[in-house]
Amino acid sequence: MAETVQDPSSAGSRGRSRDPRHARWRLARGRAGARPAWLPTWSVPAAMRAVRATLVMPGLFALAAEVIGDPQMTLFAVFGSFATLVLVSFGGTRRDKAIAHLGLAVTGSAVLIIGTLVSGTAWLAALVTIPVTFAIFFAGVAGPNAQAGVLGALLAYILPACSPAAVGTIGPRLAGWWLASVAGTAAVLLLSPRPPGDRLRARAAQTATALAAYLDAAVGGTATAEHRDAALTARHELMTAFAAGPSRPTGLATHDQGLANAVELLEWQVTLVCDALDGHVDLSRAAAVDRDLLSAAAGQLTATAALLNGQDANPDTGRLRDASTASAAWAALAAHAQSIALAAQAALADALIAVGKADPELVEAERRRWYGLPGGTLPRHASGLAGAADFLARQASLRSVWFRNSARGSVAIAVAVAVASLSGVQHGFWVALGTLSVLRTTAAATGSTALRALAGTAVGFVAGALLLLAIGTGPAALWTVLPLAVFVAAYAPGTAPFAVGQAAFTVTIVVIFNLLAPAGWQVGLLRIEDVAIGCAVSVVVGAAFWPRGAAAIVGDDLADAFRQGGRYLTQAVDWALGLRRRPPESAVAAVTAGSRLDEALRAYLAEQGSKRLSSDDLWGLVMASTRLRLTAFAVASLPGNGTGQPGPGRDGDGADPEVAAFRRQAADLAGFYEAIAVQVGPPGHAPPPAAVPAPDGPAYPEGVACKANTPPHYRPDMLWVGEYLYHLAQRGQAITEPAAKVARARQRPWWR
């Protein structure tokens, strides 16, 4: 079952794990004397999953079929066991898993009732399937555990919707589903190994520690190249852990949002620290207040690392605040120190939230930043729900891979339900499951997966027929074989090729249905027919809906992220310089664009087949858009902002020549990112544009050639804005070539 069902709403095929253990069978062909390619690899989690399924499913089958004797309860207890124990794999602590399993049980109950109510009318079942399955698919955007539960919830709907029955069967069906949910949850909680430490959190703590060591050594005059290399290496490992999976490793839960934002801030801080200490590794000549500010920032980073490592920390936030106020405003190093301190303070706040130690006021403030919510009087208890709801609403766009995949998956299942009902096949739910099992994000991948699904099912049919010929169809022999068949079918997902999993599940189905109603090898033949129909539905729908997958949407979302980030920057600069009376409202659009881009890129990289673009180039562009958004946030958060009134010495209309010069430079940078957006955006008929030249030179008016020589009469707000603009201008050089590669790839026809 697990091997037959894949989630098309996820950002890629789960059959192509990036775990190197799962690649061994692909490499076996090239090694003399290696194990055959079809043999599964050893995996402790898969073995535990198989043990749990083997202990629970045959026992529930025997209880419902032999003791209680209710066919409907038996059917839903058996397939509910597969849904709870094989199709889903929730992460986190035991408490997290218990909550996730409870959510699956409740959701499954609701859709089971709906599916049963509409099952008697083919057109009604097909029509209702679209909104129900779309909601299930789209709910996966909420986080990793929500996404992991998609397949289980879909099975809870597909099984009753494709099995016409009277309303009176709802009770036994629910009883079977809850029997499986309770037993399966207990097995998961009791027979799961101790969860490993959160790899992403550990990498974030490692990065914070390396940064703190670098800053402390620089302040003490003992920094070396090794300190810088350690920070850069830690950042690389952090971003590798963050980008490794086919879906974002954090969701909409408060602690997940805290961890995700801490990761972004730490990645940004590495750049800030390396730039600040470039040429200033020995800070012995720096002002004492600046050294104290950097030292306070290092203390914040140390506290952040301790929190992320599960230790207690008592950060001295007052010291950083006092040091920031006392920092020498006219020195260029002070601007770097202020930037680092701001990022360190924000990262510490996010770390406190990630580990559940933040007070409600801090959570409230950070939530508004995460979701780009404007200031207001929204009640505290509602702000989290409002932010999450607003996030989900902004994902309802054709630029969202979640929306597109959810729409395509729901249409495919609805067509399968209609075909199963109108064709009168004996086990209609196999048609829908066959459709779901092979639907991928591209038409080519869907077709190739359909062929493997049919081949695996055929092999399973032959193996099942031979098994029945060998042992017969007597209950004693079948009950003896059932645990072994369940173990193999539960172990195969993720450890063996897709076709092997299909074959193993087909053998299990043959055994189960011969125990329910002996029919011999004909059960396997019926399954081949139904899976073939389902595969055909997937191929047709895959070719009709978004056949090329996420390749195009990545470029579109890149363009949107750079465009919205540029607008956010210009509004933030105007706000910082007193030229706006309202905070930047484009923060909301910038956050949304960044989230959609992250999911689109993961979907593209997880797709089967060769890639036209390097993942390093693409992730570099994604991080550049993130850095642009974080810079705009930092500018909007500069000291003195938030009053909505021009600050001291500001005229509020930009008449000051120096203020106007900074504003023009911000506009030039926004123009650069707009040009990048046009370059990577939807291609036209013209030749691909050349690489966009990045702004160069210091972002200071009056021809100031060196940041260290910035005139002392510059106000702190001007100096800080200038430093941020300078930093972006320098970093812009790194994205011009990757952007040009994206433009050239988008100009190329799809068949080349």
Tab-separated table of N, CA, C and O in Angstrom, residues 37 218 521 630 644 683:
chain	number	residue	atom	x	y	z
A	37	ALA	N	19.817	-5.723	-7.924
A	37	ALA	CA	19.256	-4.386	-7.785
A	37	ALA	C	17.883	-4.388	-7.136
A	37	ALA	O	17.475	-3.399	-6.550
A	218	ALA	N	37.737	37.984	17.583
A	218	ALA	CA	38.027	39.265	16.942
A	218	ALA	C	38.100	40.380	17.963
A	218	ALA	O	38.986	41.247	17.911
A	521	TRP	N	-6.310	-17.020	-7.619
A	521	TRP	CA	-5.446	-16.051	-8.301
A	521	TRP	C	-6.220	-14.949	-9.001
A	521	TRP	O	-5.654	-13.942	-9.417
A	630	LEU	N	15.559	40.190	4.254
A	630	LEU	CA	16.042	40.420	5.610
A	630	LEU	C	16.705	41.784	5.746
A	630	LEU	O	16.608	42.438	6.793
A	644	GLY	N	6.309	56.824	12.769
A	644	GLY	CA	5.506	57.340	11.681
A	644	GLY	C	5.725	58.822	11.445
A	644	GLY	O	5.025	59.444	10.651
A	683	PRO	N	9.909	33.876	-20.112
A	683	PRO	CA	10.695	34.224	-21.295
A	683	PRO	C	9.817	34.777	-22.406
A	683	PRO	O	8.656	34.394	-22.556
